Amino acid sequence: MHFMTYKKKNRIEEPTETYEVTPTNEVTSEELHPVLIQMLEIGLKQIELGQTKPHEQVMAEMKKKYNFK
């Protein structure tokens, strides 16, 4: 029977990868999923129509509904 030494036990080695990241502040519509774009448009329309709730109200409703403080 072969036993693992302490140094080899639970040792994980991940492959080394080099990733090049170019930060951008703009997201083009080609990068957004069509469903996400539709949801964002609906949300913006709801804001225009005043169909939103203040954060405090939403949190009070969640606390009451899910019984947390």
Short mmCIF file of C-alpha atoms in Angstrom, two decimals:
data_model
loop_
_atom_site.label_atom_id
_atom_site.label_comp_id
_atom_site.label_asym_id
_atom_site.label_seq_id
_atom_site.Cartn_x
_atom_site.Cartn_y
_atom_site.Cartn_z
CA MET A 1 0.00 0.00 0.00
CA HIS A 2 1.38 3.41 -0.98
CA PHE A 3 0.80 6.39 1.29
CA MET A 4 0.97 9.99 0.14
CA THR A 5 3.53 12.16 1.81
CA TYR A 6 2.36 15.28 3.60
CA LYS A 7 3.90 17.54 0.95
CA LYS A 8 1.93 15.94 -1.85
CA LYS A 9 -1.40 15.62 -0.05
CA ASN A 10 -4.13 18.02 -1.22
CA ARG A 11 -1.83 19.78 -3.64
CA ILE A 12 -3.51 21.43 -6.59
CA GLU A 13 -1.67 22.98 -9.46
CA GLU A 14 -3.53 25.14 -11.91
CA PRO A 15 -2.27 25.70 -15.43
CA THR A 16 -0.60 29.02 -15.99
CA GLU A 17 -2.48 31.19 -18.45
CA THR A 18 -1.75 34.69 -19.63
CA TYR A 19 -4.81 36.84 -20.18
CA GLU A 20 -4.68 40.19 -21.84
CA VAL A 21 -7.38 42.52 -20.63
CA THR A 22 -8.09 45.82 -22.28
CA PRO A 23 -10.25 47.93 -20.00
CA THR A 24 -12.98 49.88 -21.70
CA ASN A 25 -15.57 52.19 -20.26
CA GLU A 26 -18.01 51.76 -23.09
CA VAL A 27 -20.09 48.71 -23.86
CA THR A 28 -21.33 48.43 -27.39
CA SER A 29 -24.75 47.04 -28.17
CA GLU A 30 -23.08 44.10 -29.91
CA GLU A 31 -21.73 42.98 -26.53
CA LEU A 32 -25.13 42.94 -24.84
CA HIS A 33 -27.54 40.04 -25.12
CA PRO A 34 -30.78 41.05 -26.86
CA VAL A 35 -32.88 40.03 -23.83
CA LEU A 36 -30.73 42.23 -21.56
CA ILE A 37 -31.20 45.18 -23.92
CA GLN A 38 -34.97 44.61 -23.88
CA MET A 39 -35.02 44.44 -20.06
CA LEU A 40 -32.98 47.64 -19.78
CA GLU A 41 -35.37 49.42 -22.15
CA ILE A 42 -38.37 48.26 -20.09
CA GLY A 43 -36.67 49.48 -16.90
CA LEU A 44 -35.93 52.89 -18.38
CA LYS A 45 -39.54 53.19 -19.55
CA GLN A 46 -40.76 52.30 -16.05
CA ILE A 47 -38.57 55.06 -14.63
CA GLU A 48 -40.06 57.56 -17.10
CA LEU A 49 -43.59 56.51 -16.11
CA GLY A 50 -42.83 56.74 -12.39
CA GLN A 51 -43.39 53.02 -11.86
CA THR A 52 -40.55 52.60 -9.38
CA LYS A 53 -40.28 52.28 -5.60
CA PRO A 54 -37.77 53.88 -3.26
CA HIS A 55 -35.05 51.58 -1.92
CA GLU A 56 -36.31 51.99 1.64
CA GLN A 57 -39.78 50.79 0.65
CA VAL A 58 -38.44 47.73 -1.18
CA MET A 59 -36.23 46.82 1.79
CA ALA A 60 -39.15 47.19 4.22
CA GLU A 61 -41.27 44.89 2.03
CA MET A 62 -38.48 42.29 1.82
CA LYS A 63 -37.91 42.37 5.59
CA LYS A 64 -41.62 41.84 6.21
CA LYS A 65 -42.03 39.16 3.56
CA TYR A 66 -38.92 37.12 4.47
CA ASN A 67 -38.85 37.96 8.19
CA PHE A 68 -35.31 39.29 8.45
CA LYS A 69 -33.89 42.34 10.16
#
